[in-house]
mmCIF file of C-alpha atoms in Angstrom:
data_model
loop_
_atom_site.group_PDB
_atom_site.id
_atom_site.type_symbol
_atom_site.label_atom_id
_atom_site.label_comp_id
_atom_site.label_asym_id
_atom_site.label_seq_id
_atom_site.Cartn_x
_atom_site.Cartn_y
_atom_site.Cartn_z
ATOM 1 C CA UNK A 1 14.558 0.112 13.690
ATOM 2 C CA UNK A 2 15.317 2.055 10.497
ATOM 3 C CA UNK A 3 12.917 1.475 7.598
ATOM 4 C CA UNK A 4 12.979 2.746 4.025
ATOM 5 C CA UNK A 5 9.665 3.544 2.359
ATOM 6 C CA UNK A 6 10.071 3.638 -1.416
ATOM 7 C CA UNK A 7 7.388 5.188 -3.580
ATOM 8 C CA UNK A 8 8.204 3.518 -6.917
ATOM 9 C CA UNK A 9 6.694 6.290 -9.016
ATOM 10 C CA UNK A 10 7.818 9.850 -9.695
ATOM 11 C CA UNK A 11 4.857 11.725 -8.196
ATOM 12 C CA UNK A 12 6.128 14.153 -5.597
ATOM 13 C CA UNK A 13 2.559 14.844 -4.463
ATOM 14 C CA UNK A 14 1.958 11.179 -3.644
ATOM 15 C CA UNK A 15 5.403 10.957 -2.060
ATOM 16 C CA UNK A 16 4.493 13.818 0.278
ATOM 17 C CA UNK A 17 1.317 11.986 1.310
ATOM 18 C CA UNK A 18 3.244 8.783 1.959
ATOM 19 C CA UNK A 19 5.919 10.670 3.867
ATOM 20 C CA UNK A 20 3.345 12.255 6.198
ATOM 21 C CA UNK A 21 1.694 8.897 6.865
ATOM 22 C CA UNK A 22 5.082 7.259 7.436
ATOM 23 C CA UNK A 23 6.200 10.048 9.767
ATOM 24 C CA UNK A 24 3.023 9.708 11.843
ATOM 25 C CA UNK A 25 3.547 5.948 12.054
ATOM 26 C CA UNK A 26 7.179 6.450 13.059
ATOM 27 C CA UNK A 27 6.265 8.913 15.802
ATOM 28 C CA UNK A 28 3.714 6.489 17.222
ATOM 29 C CA UNK A 29 5.915 3.401 16.966
ATOM 30 C CA UNK A 30 9.290 4.826 17.926
ATOM 31 C CA UNK A 31 10.942 3.709 14.698
ATOM 32 C CA UNK A 32 12.887 5.741 12.144
ATOM 33 C CA UNK A 33 11.408 5.960 8.635
ATOM 34 C CA UNK A 34 12.883 7.537 5.503
ATOM 35 C CA UNK A 35 10.675 8.066 2.436
ATOM 36 C CA UNK A 36 12.083 8.138 -1.096
ATOM 37 C CA UNK A 37 10.710 8.006 -4.638
ATOM 38 C CA UNK A 38 11.973 7.052 -8.112
ATOM 39 C CA UNK A 39 12.382 10.255 -10.163
ATOM 40 C CA UNK A 40 12.815 8.339 -13.435
ATOM 41 C CA UNK A 41 9.687 6.203 -12.983
ATOM 42 C CA UNK A 42 6.210 6.936 -14.406
ATOM 43 C CA UNK A 43 4.173 9.447 -12.424
ATOM 44 C CA UNK A 44 1.624 6.777 -11.532
ATOM 45 C CA UNK A 45 1.835 2.992 -11.657
ATOM 46 C CA UNK A 46 -1.471 1.492 -12.751
ATOM 47 C CA UNK A 47 -1.008 -1.634 -14.867
ATOM 48 C CA UNK A 48 1.200 -4.689 -14.570
ATOM 49 C CA UNK A 49 3.264 -3.277 -17.434
ATOM 50 C CA UNK A 50 3.925 -0.173 -15.318
ATOM 51 C CA UNK A 51 5.005 -2.370 -12.424
ATOM 52 C CA UNK A 52 7.364 -4.386 -14.587
ATOM 53 C CA UNK A 53 8.901 -1.183 -15.911
ATOM 54 C CA UNK A 54 10.177 -0.163 -12.466
ATOM 55 C CA UNK A 55 11.019 -3.585 -11.010
ATOM 56 C CA UNK A 56 14.686 -3.294 -11.964
ATOM 57 C CA UNK A 57 15.053 0.110 -10.289
ATOM 58 C CA UNK A 58 13.381 -1.234 -7.169
ATOM 59 C CA UNK A 59 15.809 -4.130 -6.886
ATOM 60 C CA UNK A 60 18.751 -1.803 -7.411
ATOM 61 C CA UNK A 61 17.536 0.124 -4.359
ATOM 62 C CA UNK A 62 16.929 -3.076 -2.402
ATOM 63 C CA UNK A 63 20.538 -4.118 -3.034
ATOM 64 C CA UNK A 64 21.776 -1.014 -1.176
ATOM 65 C CA UNK A 65 19.671 -1.429 1.973
ATOM 66 C CA UNK A 66 22.446 -2.862 4.127
ATOM 67 C CA UNK A 67 25.016 -0.297 2.989
ATOM 68 C CA UNK A 68 22.591 2.522 3.809
ATOM 69 C CA UNK A 69 21.832 1.179 7.278
ATOM 70 C CA UNK A 70 18.215 0.139 6.791
ATOM 71 C CA UNK A 71 16.681 -2.798 8.653
ATOM 72 C CA UNK A 72 13.658 -3.185 6.368
ATOM 73 C CA UNK A 73 11.963 -1.679 3.335
ATOM 74 C CA UNK A 74 8.395 -1.057 2.207
ATOM 75 C CA UNK A 75 7.425 -0.814 -1.453
ATOM 76 C CA UNK A 76 4.688 1.820 -1.308
ATOM 77 C CA UNK A 77 2.655 0.754 -4.321
ATOM 78 C CA UNK A 78 -0.362 -1.511 -3.999
ATOM 79 C CA UNK A 79 0.617 -3.585 -7.019
ATOM 80 C CA UNK A 80 3.778 -4.697 -5.170
ATOM 81 C CA UNK A 81 6.094 -4.158 -8.173
ATOM 82 C CA UNK A 82 9.180 -6.344 -8.122
ATOM 83 C CA UNK A 83 7.683 -8.613 -5.459
ATOM 84 C CA UNK A 84 5.813 -11.555 -7.029
ATOM 85 C CA UNK A 85 5.186 -13.036 -3.576
ATOM 86 C CA UNK A 86 4.333 -9.676 -2.008
ATOM 87 C CA UNK A 87 7.458 -9.692 0.131
ATOM 88 C CA UNK A 88 11.084 -10.806 0.004
ATOM 89 C CA UNK A 89 14.222 -10.926 2.135
ATOM 90 C CA UNK A 90 17.536 -9.382 1.047
ATOM 91 C CA UNK A 91 20.579 -9.747 3.314
ATOM 92 C CA UNK A 92 18.248 -10.676 6.203
ATOM 93 C CA UNK A 93 16.279 -7.479 5.616
ATOM 94 C CA UNK A 94 12.578 -7.847 4.781
ATOM 95 C CA UNK A 95 11.098 -6.014 1.822
ATOM 96 C CA UNK A 96 7.327 -5.707 2.149
ATOM 97 C CA UNK A 97 4.770 -4.760 -0.463
ATOM 98 C CA UNK A 98 1.889 -2.729 0.875
ATOM 99 C CA UNK A 99 -0.595 -4.574 -1.327
ATOM 100 C CA UNK A 100 0.309 -7.912 0.237
ATOM 101 C CA UNK A 101 0.444 -6.509 3.770
ATOM 102 C CA UNK A 102 -2.892 -4.692 3.600
ATOM 103 C CA UNK A 103 -4.801 -7.500 1.908
ATOM 104 C CA UNK A 104 -3.330 -10.052 4.319
ATOM 105 C CA UNK A 105 -4.540 -7.930 7.226
ATOM 106 C CA UNK A 106 -8.012 -7.642 5.698
ATOM 107 C CA UNK A 107 -8.221 -11.359 4.929
ATOM 108 C CA UNK A 108 -7.412 -12.205 8.551
ATOM 109 C CA UNK A 109 -10.853 -10.897 9.501
ATOM 110 C CA UNK A 110 -14.284 -11.434 8.010
ATOM 111 C CA UNK A 111 -15.327 -10.613 4.443
ATOM 112 C CA UNK A 112 -13.349 -7.776 2.927
ATOM 113 C CA UNK A 113 -13.197 -5.523 -0.092
ATOM 114 C CA UNK A 114 -10.619 -3.445 -1.907
ATOM 115 C CA UNK A 115 -10.895 -0.115 -3.692
ATOM 116 C CA UNK A 116 -8.538 -0.173 -6.676
ATOM 117 C CA UNK A 117 -6.929 2.884 -8.207
ATOM 118 C CA UNK A 118 -9.016 2.423 -11.367
ATOM 119 C CA UNK A 119 -11.632 0.039 -12.740
ATOM 120 C CA UNK A 120 -9.287 -1.217 -15.449
ATOM 121 C CA UNK A 121 -7.090 -3.070 -12.944
ATOM 122 C CA UNK A 122 -9.820 -4.738 -10.875
ATOM 123 C CA UNK A 123 -9.197 -8.108 -12.525
ATOM 124 C CA UNK A 124 -5.448 -7.708 -11.938
ATOM 125 C CA UNK A 125 -6.098 -6.906 -8.272
ATOM 126 C CA UNK A 126 -8.216 -10.012 -7.798
ATOM 127 C CA UNK A 127 -5.491 -12.036 -9.509
ATOM 128 C CA UNK A 128 -2.881 -10.458 -7.226
ATOM 129 C CA UNK A 129 -4.897 -11.375 -4.136
ATOM 130 C CA UNK A 130 -5.406 -14.893 -5.480
ATOM 131 C CA UNK A 131 -1.665 -15.239 -5.981
ATOM 132 C CA UNK A 132 -1.247 -14.512 -2.287
ATOM 133 C CA UNK A 133 -3.973 -17.020 -1.393
ATOM 134 C CA UNK A 134 -6.228 -14.275 -0.043
ATOM 135 C CA UNK A 135 -9.405 -14.383 -2.135
ATOM 136 C CA UNK A 136 -11.424 -16.761 0.053
ATOM 137 C CA UNK A 137 -13.287 -13.965 1.847
ATOM 138 C CA UNK A 138 -12.895 -11.248 -0.798
ATOM 139 C CA UNK A 139 -16.407 -9.898 -1.323
ATOM 140 C CA UNK A 140 -15.872 -7.040 -3.737
ATOM 141 C CA UNK A 141 -13.126 -5.281 -5.666
ATOM 142 C CA UNK A 142 -14.039 -2.101 -7.492
ATOM 143 C CA UNK A 143 -12.314 0.811 -9.153
ATOM 144 C CA UNK A 144 -12.086 4.331 -7.801
ATOM 145 C CA UNK A 145 -13.793 7.194 -9.602
ATOM 146 C CA UNK A 146 -11.021 9.749 -9.083
ATOM 147 C CA UNK A 147 -7.250 9.901 -9.404
ATOM 148 C CA UNK A 148 -6.553 12.924 -7.230
ATOM 149 C CA UNK A 149 -6.955 11.574 -3.701
ATOM 150 C CA UNK A 150 -3.468 12.809 -2.855
ATOM 151 C CA UNK A 151 -4.848 16.375 -2.929
ATOM 152 C CA UNK A 152 -6.820 15.691 0.240
ATOM 153 C CA UNK A 153 -9.610 17.957 -1.015
ATOM 154 C CA UNK A 154 -13.118 17.872 0.415
ATOM 155 C CA UNK A 155 -14.377 16.601 -2.935
ATOM 156 C CA UNK A 156 -11.826 13.783 -2.938
ATOM 157 C CA UNK A 157 -12.727 12.874 0.643
ATOM 158 C CA UNK A 158 -16.442 12.843 -0.114
ATOM 159 C CA UNK A 159 -15.944 10.596 -3.107
ATOM 160 C CA UNK A 160 -13.689 8.215 -1.183
ATOM 161 C CA UNK A 161 -16.203 7.979 1.666
ATOM 162 C CA UNK A 162 -18.976 7.162 -0.812
ATOM 163 C CA UNK A 163 -16.880 4.488 -2.521
ATOM 164 C CA UNK A 164 -15.840 2.808 0.713
ATOM 165 C CA UNK A 165 -19.432 2.961 1.990
ATOM 166 C CA UNK A 166 -20.623 1.161 -1.157
ATOM 167 C CA UNK A 167 -18.102 -1.622 -0.593
ATOM 168 C CA UNK A 168 -19.199 -1.916 3.038
ATOM 169 C CA UNK A 169 -22.836 -2.064 1.929
ATOM 170 C CA UNK A 170 -21.952 -5.082 -0.210
ATOM 171 C CA UNK A 171 -21.020 -6.907 2.992
ATOM 172 C CA UNK A 172 -17.352 -6.099 3.512
ATOM 173 C CA UNK A 173 -16.363 -5.827 7.173
ATOM 174 C CA UNK A 174 -13.099 -4.172 6.169
ATOM 175 C CA UNK A 175 -12.051 -2.182 3.125
ATOM 176 C CA UNK A 176 -8.501 -1.908 1.817
ATOM 177 C CA UNK A 177 -7.506 1.416 0.283
ATOM 178 C CA UNK A 178 -5.758 0.158 -2.833
ATOM 179 C CA UNK A 179 -3.500 3.111 -3.598
ATOM 180 C CA UNK A 180 -1.017 5.136 -1.582
ATOM 181 C CA UNK A 181 -2.617 8.320 -2.892
ATOM 182 C CA UNK A 182 -5.611 7.494 -0.671
ATOM 183 C CA UNK A 183 -3.533 6.974 2.471
ATOM 184 C CA UNK A 184 -3.659 10.543 3.718
ATOM 185 C CA UNK A 185 -7.464 10.444 3.851
ATOM 186 C CA UNK A 186 -7.708 7.141 5.729
ATOM 187 C CA UNK A 187 -8.281 8.676 9.156
ATOM 188 C CA UNK A 188 -11.072 10.948 7.952
ATOM 189 C CA UNK A 189 -12.711 8.103 6.032
ATOM 190 C CA UNK A 190 -12.655 5.847 9.122
ATOM 191 C CA UNK A 191 -14.754 8.383 10.998
ATOM 192 C CA UNK A 192 -17.436 8.340 8.310
ATOM 193 C CA UNK A 193 -17.932 4.733 7.175
ATOM 194 C CA UNK A 194 -19.446 1.574 8.746
ATOM 195 C CA UNK A 195 -16.417 -0.658 8.088
ATOM 196 C CA UNK A 196 -12.802 -0.984 9.158
ATOM 197 C CA UNK A 197 -10.573 0.993 6.787
ATOM 198 C CA UNK A 198 -7.154 -0.514 6.139
ATOM 199 C CA UNK A 199 -4.512 2.031 5.217
ATOM 200 C CA UNK A 200 -1.875 0.068 3.271
ATOM 201 C CA UNK A 201 1.338 1.880 4.175
ATOM 202 C CA UNK A 202 0.837 1.531 7.923
ATOM 203 C CA UNK A 203 -0.070 -2.129 7.428
ATOM 204 C CA UNK A 204 3.163 -2.681 5.514
ATOM 205 C CA UNK A 205 5.255 -0.831 8.081
ATOM 206 C CA UNK A 206 3.771 -2.953 10.863
ATOM 207 C CA UNK A 207 4.518 -6.104 8.897
ATOM 208 C CA UNK A 208 8.074 -4.998 8.124
ATOM 209 C CA UNK A 209 8.823 -4.715 11.836
ATOM 210 C CA UNK A 210 7.424 -8.173 12.541
ATOM 211 C CA UNK A 211 9.429 -9.715 9.713
ATOM 212 C CA UNK A 212 12.593 -7.854 10.672
ATOM 213 C CA UNK A 213 12.330 -9.229 14.194
ATOM 214 C CA UNK A 214 11.822 -12.729 12.787
ATOM 215 C CA UNK A 215 14.657 -12.600 10.247
ATOM 216 C CA UNK A 216 17.177 -10.350 11.965
#
């Protein structure tokens, strides 16, 4: 199966992180993944206004999936820009938002939490989860203290571990990393925290395969 991962911002650093995570997933799953980004988009999507700004560009790319030989697509932004339901189908090809996929996976278990990219969007994140019908077991949503997790630095890792540990201490059995910039640190965080850590890109890639099999 051939899957497109689209980072809908213009950050090449975050795109490199997403590409590494996608490549590791592809090697383990036997699928083919291509990672792209939107060079004309903002460097980071934070607010709903940011998401709305790029929705048109995202759907232009979705419209070319069949012509470019892709079987599915993942929107690699936790706000799921352009996808009010968190996922869609275009020409029998599923388009999956990693926010929807990761929160759905978390909500399938016991109480869960989500670490948002910043405190200012916590209310939006809760509203997003509610729109997907996933807030029943949501214990805590909180904002991250840094915006440089894509660097993979020891300082960034230490901060991310502390933040996830706090969410786990509040009773969350699983914690969703609510930004693709955090994805590259997911494995290291898992080794250091007392909760399941849900890396959103891999969750979305898994879901895209399931939906492609169901709709293809």
